[in-house]
Amino acid sequence: QVQLVESGGGLVQAGGSLRVSCVASGRTFSSYTMGWFRQPPGKEREFVVAISRSGGTTYSSDSMKGRFTISRDNAKNTVYLQMNSLKPEDTAVYYCAATARSIATMSWEYDYWGQGTQVTVSS
């Protein structure tokens, strides 16, 4: 069992940057592929980015590639999402998720989810 807690969301102006974090409980954090998803208001949840167990490989949604970066610190049981050049359409609840699969970009492939953190980008 893995429990995930996101933090760092908030209100930011368009063009700005924000970093959100996700801390995982348990001792096996390094055995999970970690991902970030988001759910804009009135829309379905969508994949943002994922990172392999070691942190050596990342997978990004084409629409966010270059602006959003994922990283992890296995010693701190933490995964980060750095968001740059934010746009109003990036407004969403951002969720971190964990899976035992080696590669996963679909929400159904993830076994554990955090409660989400709200990111609002003003124009």
XYZ file of N, CA, C and O in Angstrom:
492
model
N 0.842 -1.199 0.000
C 0.000 0.000 0.000
C 0.871 1.240 0.000
O 1.861 1.321 0.746
N 0.511 2.182 -0.836
C 1.239 3.441 -0.935
C 0.251 4.578 -0.765
O -0.806 4.596 -1.391
N 0.587 5.499 0.082
C -0.223 6.710 0.235
C 0.540 7.889 -0.336
O 1.729 8.056 -0.070
N -0.162 8.699 -1.108
C 0.453 9.823 -1.805
C -0.210 11.120 -1.372
O -1.444 11.204 -1.303
N 0.614 12.123 -1.095
C 0.092 13.415 -0.675
C 0.760 14.509 -1.501
O 1.982 14.704 -1.431
N -0.058 15.221 -2.281
C 0.451 16.313 -3.100
C 0.437 17.623 -2.318
O -0.371 17.807 -1.405
N 1.302 18.536 -2.738
C 1.321 19.873 -2.168
C 1.953 20.829 -3.176
O 2.558 20.392 -4.157
N 1.786 22.116 -2.902
C 2.441 23.120 -3.728
C 1.567 23.790 -4.763
O 2.024 24.687 -5.469
N 0.318 23.366 -4.849
C -0.578 24.026 -5.795
C -0.902 25.441 -5.346
O -0.577 25.848 -4.234
N -1.539 26.192 -6.243
C -1.920 27.555 -5.896
C -2.286 28.352 -7.114
O -2.557 27.808 -8.184
N -2.289 29.656 -6.928
C -2.656 30.595 -7.982
C -1.388 31.224 -8.550
O -0.533 31.695 -7.800
N -1.277 31.208 -9.864
C -0.099 31.780 -10.522
C -0.554 32.511 -11.771
O -1.557 32.133 -12.389
N 0.170 33.539 -12.143
C -0.167 34.287 -13.352
C 0.339 33.555 -14.591
O 1.324 32.803 -14.524
N -0.330 33.794 -15.683
C 0.098 33.216 -16.949
C 1.543 33.601 -17.241
O 1.951 34.743 -17.016
N 2.307 32.627 -17.723
C 3.718 32.843 -17.979
C 4.615 32.485 -16.810
O 5.836 32.395 -16.955
N 4.002 32.285 -15.661
C 4.757 31.970 -14.461
C 5.093 30.498 -14.338
O 4.773 29.690 -15.219
N 5.731 30.174 -13.221
C 6.154 28.804 -12.947
C 5.645 28.364 -11.582
O 5.383 29.186 -10.704
N 5.541 27.063 -11.447
C 5.099 26.483 -10.190
C 5.660 25.074 -10.101
O 5.744 24.367 -11.115
N 6.027 24.660 -8.889
C 6.455 23.289 -8.674
C 5.543 22.650 -7.641
O 5.382 23.177 -6.543
N 4.980 21.532 -8.008
C 4.175 20.760 -7.074
C 4.933 19.503 -6.698
O 5.752 18.995 -7.475
N 4.666 19.035 -5.481
C 5.375 17.882 -4.947
C 4.386 16.803 -4.541
O 3.210 17.084 -4.279
N 4.904 15.595 -4.452
C 4.094 14.473 -4.001
C 4.979 13.585 -3.146
O 6.010 13.077 -3.624
N 4.587 13.427 -1.897
C 5.341 12.589 -0.971
C 4.615 11.259 -0.799
O 3.388 11.229 -0.592
N 5.379 10.194 -0.890
C 4.807 8.851 -0.762
C 5.192 8.230 0.565
O 6.307 8.416 1.056
N 4.260 7.485 1.127
C 4.551 6.742 2.346
C 5.160 5.404 1.971
O 5.092 4.970 0.823
N 5.721 4.731 2.948
C 6.248 3.400 2.689
C 7.712 3.398 2.321
O 8.315 4.432 2.032
N 8.276 2.207 2.276
C 9.699 2.052 2.036
C 10.026 1.611 0.627
O 11.199 1.443 0.299
N 9.012 1.431 -0.214
C 9.250 0.877 -1.542
C 9.005 1.890 -2.642
O 8.697 1.527 -3.763
N 9.160 3.153 -2.334
C 8.895 4.207 -3.315
C 9.679 3.975 -4.590
O 9.154 4.161 -5.689
N 10.916 3.560 -4.479
C 11.783 3.396 -5.646
C 11.353 2.234 -6.550
O 11.891 2.078 -7.646
N 10.405 1.439 -6.112
C 9.932 0.335 -6.935
C 8.729 0.716 -7.793
O 8.207 -0.110 -8.535
N 8.304 1.969 -7.717
C 7.129 2.425 -8.449
C 7.488 3.440 -9.526
O 8.275 4.363 -9.287
N 6.887 3.243 -10.676
C 6.848 4.305 -11.673
C 5.849 5.351 -11.168
O 4.772 4.996 -10.677
N 6.217 6.613 -11.279
C 5.367 7.681 -10.794
C 4.873 8.538 -11.952
O 5.609 8.786 -12.916
N 3.650 8.984 -11.828
C 3.087 9.807 -12.888
C 2.325 10.990 -12.327
O 1.924 11.003 -11.159
N 2.164 11.995 -13.166
C 1.301 13.135 -12.861
C 0.195 13.173 -13.907
O 0.449 13.025 -15.109
N -1.006 13.383 -13.415
C -2.182 13.571 -14.251
C -2.835 14.884 -13.835
O -2.552 15.423 -12.771
N -3.727 15.358 -14.676
C -4.486 16.547 -14.303
C -5.910 16.438 -14.806
O -6.175 15.727 -15.778
N -6.784 17.150 -14.121
C -8.184 17.175 -14.523
C -8.665 18.613 -14.546
O -8.930 19.215 -13.491
N -8.767 19.201 -15.740
C -9.292 20.558 -15.859
C -10.777 20.585 -15.513
O -11.452 19.552 -15.586
N -11.307 21.740 -15.174
C -12.724 21.845 -14.826
C -13.626 21.345 -15.947
O -13.483 21.760 -17.093
N -14.521 20.431 -15.616
C -15.469 19.920 -16.590
C -14.894 18.971 -17.623
O -15.593 18.622 -18.589
N -13.657 18.548 -17.423
C -13.033 17.666 -18.412
C -12.539 16.384 -17.747
O -12.514 16.269 -16.528
N -12.144 15.434 -18.570
C -11.638 14.181 -18.049
C -10.182 14.324 -17.603
O -9.471 15.219 -18.029
N -9.795 13.396 -16.754
C -8.414 13.361 -16.298
C -7.501 13.011 -17.467
O -7.824 12.138 -18.272
N -6.348 13.678 -17.525
C -5.424 13.435 -18.627
C -4.002 13.264 -18.126
O -3.609 13.821 -17.109
N -3.242 12.480 -18.876
C -1.854 12.221 -18.543
C -1.012 13.459 -18.794
O -1.181 14.157 -19.797
N -0.079 13.707 -17.882
C 0.855 14.824 -18.029
C 2.262 14.299 -18.299
O 2.848 14.571 -19.344
N 2.785 13.545 -17.325
C 4.170 13.092 -17.431
C 4.391 11.957 -16.452
O 3.700 11.863 -15.438
N 5.360 11.092 -16.743
C 5.694 9.991 -15.846
C 7.204 9.814 -15.792
O 7.935 10.278 -16.687
N 7.648 9.125 -14.749
C 9.079 8.909 -14.562
C 9.309 7.487 -14.090
O 8.545 6.945 -13.293
N 10.381 6.895 -14.593
C 10.703 5.517 -14.250
C 11.180 5.400 -12.808
O 11.433 6.394 -12.127
N 11.318 4.180 -12.353
C 11.679 3.914 -10.964
C 12.986 4.586 -10.559
O 13.096 5.153 -9.476
N 13.953 4.525 -11.420
C 15.267 5.100 -11.111
C 15.334 6.595 -11.395
O 16.256 7.276 -10.946
N 14.368 7.071 -12.157
C 14.387 8.473 -12.568
C 15.126 8.701 -13.873
O 15.233 9.834 -14.339
N 15.610 7.641 -14.474
C 16.413 7.785 -15.672
C 15.635 8.011 -16.944
O 16.187 8.485 -17.946
N 14.346 7.697 -16.925
C 13.512 7.841 -18.123
C 12.224 8.558 -17.763
O 11.620 8.277 -16.729
N 11.845 9.488 -18.622
C 10.579 10.190 -18.436
C 9.735 10.080 -19.702
O 10.252 9.881 -20.801
N 8.416 10.209 -19.516
C 7.462 10.142 -20.613
C 6.524 11.328 -20.475
O 5.949 11.529 -19.417
N 6.407 12.096 -21.536
C 5.597 13.311 -21.451
C 4.487 13.312 -22.478
O 4.642 12.792 -23.579
N 3.393 13.945 -22.097
C 2.347 14.235 -23.063
C 2.902 15.206 -24.098
O 3.600 16.151 -23.746
N 2.607 14.973 -25.349
C 3.138 15.834 -26.409
C 2.740 17.292 -26.210
O 3.515 18.204 -26.487
N 1.550 17.517 -25.694
C 1.056 18.888 -25.567
C 1.765 19.665 -24.471
O 1.740 20.894 -24.462
N 2.411 18.965 -23.546
C 3.072 19.636 -22.441
C 4.582 19.456 -22.450
O 5.273 19.994 -21.580
N 5.058 18.730 -23.434
C 6.500 18.495 -23.511
C 7.229 19.824 -23.666
O 6.847 20.682 -24.452
N 8.293 19.975 -22.907
C 9.082 21.194 -22.970
C 8.708 22.222 -21.921
O 9.511 23.086 -21.591
N 7.488 22.136 -21.407
C 7.065 23.075 -20.371
C 6.999 22.418 -18.999
O 7.240 23.057 -17.985
N 6.635 21.139 -18.983
C 6.476 20.423 -17.728
C 7.584 19.382 -17.593
O 7.841 18.627 -18.525
N 8.191 19.317 -16.412
C 9.285 18.386 -16.156
C 9.027 17.624 -14.866
O 8.680 18.227 -13.850
N 9.225 16.339 -14.921
C 9.065 15.504 -13.737
C 10.440 15.084 -13.243
O 11.373 14.874 -14.030
N 10.574 14.977 -11.933
C 11.798 14.473 -11.329
C 11.411 13.760 -10.040
O 10.294 13.912 -9.543
N 12.341 12.990 -9.514
C 12.069 12.294 -8.270
C 13.330 12.205 -7.428
O 14.448 12.222 -7.938
N 13.089 12.124 -6.130
C 14.162 11.933 -5.163
C 13.783 10.709 -4.343
O 12.955 10.811 -3.424
N 14.364 9.585 -4.684
C 13.978 8.344 -4.006
C 14.374 8.345 -2.531
O 13.744 7.660 -1.725
N 15.388 9.089 -2.182
C 15.797 9.163 -0.775
C 14.756 9.909 0.056
O 14.659 9.691 1.269
N 13.987 10.784 -0.591
C 12.968 11.563 0.106
C 11.557 11.076 -0.197
O 10.585 11.708 0.230
N 11.451 9.989 -0.951
C 10.125 9.465 -1.321
C 9.257 10.546 -1.971
O 8.042 10.626 -1.701
N 9.856 11.348 -2.811
C 9.153 12.501 -3.363
C 9.306 12.577 -4.880
O 10.399 12.337 -5.404
N 8.223 12.921 -5.528
C 8.243 13.195 -6.959
C 7.765 14.630 -7.162
O 6.891 15.115 -6.428
N 8.363 15.295 -8.115
C 8.092 16.704 -8.362
C 7.566 16.913 -9.788
O 7.901 16.162 -10.701
N 6.774 17.952 -9.921
C 6.347 18.392 -11.250
C 6.657 19.881 -11.351
O 6.057 20.693 -10.647
N 7.615 20.204 -12.198
C 7.980 21.592 -12.450
C 7.217 22.065 -13.674
O 7.323 21.462 -14.745
N 6.448 23.126 -13.498
C 5.623 23.650 -14.587
C 6.070 25.063 -14.925
O 6.084 25.941 -14.059
N 6.454 25.273 -16.169
C 6.922 26.570 -16.631
C 6.017 27.104 -17.734
O 5.253 26.350 -18.355
N 6.119 28.385 -17.967
C 5.333 29.043 -19.022
C 3.861 28.649 -18.933
O 3.230 28.254 -19.921
N 3.331 28.768 -17.743
C 1.957 28.313 -17.507
C 0.936 29.149 -18.271
O 1.118 30.361 -18.474
N -0.115 28.460 -18.686
C -1.190 29.085 -19.438
C -2.500 28.894 -18.676
O -2.633 27.950 -17.881
N -3.478 29.747 -18.919
C -4.776 29.567 -18.238
C -5.362 28.169 -18.459
O -6.021 27.633 -17.556
N -5.125 27.585 -19.607
C -5.657 26.247 -19.875
C -4.955 25.141 -19.090
O -5.372 23.982 -19.136
N -3.902 25.491 -18.366
C -3.255 24.532 -17.473
C -3.970 24.448 -16.127
O -3.613 23.617 -15.286
N -4.954 25.295 -15.929
C -5.736 25.249 -14.700
C -6.401 23.889 -14.551
O -7.113 23.430 -15.452
N -6.145 23.246 -13.415
C -6.644 21.882 -13.205
C -6.299 21.437 -11.790
O -5.503 22.078 -11.104
N -6.880 20.322 -11.406
C -6.414 19.607 -10.225
C -5.341 18.638 -10.710
O -5.569 17.870 -11.655
N -4.197 18.702 -10.070
C -3.074 17.856 -10.457
C -2.931 16.714 -9.458
O -2.885 16.941 -8.245
N -2.848 15.505 -10.009
C -2.755 14.303 -9.195
C -1.438 13.575 -9.457
O -1.016 13.461 -10.614
N -0.843 13.064 -8.409
C 0.254 12.126 -8.620
C -0.283 10.717 -8.424
O -1.281 10.499 -7.731
N 0.392 9.782 -9.058
C -0.051 8.396 -9.028
C 1.153 7.468 -9.090
O 2.208 7.857 -9.594
N 0.950 6.258 -8.596
C 2.028 5.263 -8.562
C 1.559 3.960 -9.182
O 0.400 3.558 -9.009
N 2.470 3.319 -9.881
C 2.173 2.029 -10.473
C 3.408 1.135 -10.408
O 4.536 1.618 -10.475
N 3.142 -0.164 -10.329
C 4.237 -1.123 -10.344
C 4.690 -1.436 -11.770
O 5.717 -2.090 -11.969
N 3.940 -0.978 -12.758
C 4.324 -1.190 -14.160
C 5.576 -0.382 -14.490
O 5.825 0.653 -13.899
N 6.296 -0.821 -15.456
C 7.524 -0.129 -15.825
C 7.252 1.086 -16.709
O 7.985 2.070 -16.669
N 6.205 1.008 -17.501
C 5.820 2.138 -18.351
C 4.311 2.300 -18.236
O 3.573 1.325 -18.381
N 3.848 3.503 -17.980
C 2.413 3.713 -17.819
C 2.052 5.163 -18.103
O 2.606 6.068 -17.486
N 1.152 5.340 -19.063
C 0.675 6.679 -19.384
C -0.842 6.787 -19.327
O -1.392 7.848 -19.597
N -1.503 5.693 -18.999
C -2.962 5.688 -18.894
C -3.367 5.629 -17.433
O -2.744 4.934 -16.626
N -4.444 6.324 -17.097
C -4.836 6.402 -15.694
C -5.181 5.032 -15.127
O -4.897 4.746 -13.963
N -5.762 4.158 -15.954
C -6.168 2.839 -15.457
C -4.970 1.967 -15.101
O -5.114 0.963 -14.391
N -3.779 2.342 -15.553
C -2.583 1.563 -15.264
C -1.999 1.877 -13.882
O -1.088 1.186 -13.441
N -2.509 2.902 -13.249
C -1.981 3.316 -11.960
C -2.833 2.768 -10.826
O -4.056 2.759 -10.901
N -2.147 2.345 -9.780
C -2.813 1.678 -8.667
C -3.101 2.599 -7.492
O -4.044 2.355 -6.730
N -2.293 3.619 -7.310
C -2.424 4.486 -6.144
C -2.469 5.944 -6.599
O -1.729 6.344 -7.503
N -3.315 6.712 -5.916
C -3.536 8.108 -6.282
C -3.511 9.000 -5.053
O -3.967 8.601 -3.978
N -3.012 10.209 -5.251
C -3.128 11.216 -4.227
C -4.474 11.901 -4.311
O -5.281 11.612 -5.204
N -4.703 12.847 -3.411
C -5.989 13.538 -3.355
C -6.067 14.716 -4.320
O -7.141 15.244 -4.566
N -4.915 15.100 -4.864
C -4.875 16.185 -5.838
C -4.551 17.530 -5.217
O -4.804 17.764 -4.037
N -3.988 18.393 -6.032
C -3.707 19.760 -5.613
C -4.141 20.699 -6.729
O -3.876 20.442 -7.906
N -4.830 21.773 -6.352
C -5.392 22.692 -7.333
C -4.325 23.668 -7.831
O -3.633 24.307 -7.032
N -4.228 23.780 -9.131
C -3.378 24.788 -9.768
C -4.275 25.677 -10.618
O -5.009 25.182 -11.481
N -4.225 26.964 -10.352
C -5.043 27.916 -11.094
C -4.125 28.940 -11.736
O -3.306 29.566 -11.055
N -4.263 29.104 -13.039
C -3.435 30.047 -13.790
C -4.330 31.187 -14.262
O -5.286 30.966 -15.016
N -4.017 32.375 -13.811
C -4.826 33.541 -14.189
C -4.235 34.215 -15.424
O -3.027 34.214 -15.634
N -5.129 34.800 -16.200
C -4.682 35.456 -17.438
C -4.344 36.909 -17.204
O -4.608 37.476 -16.155
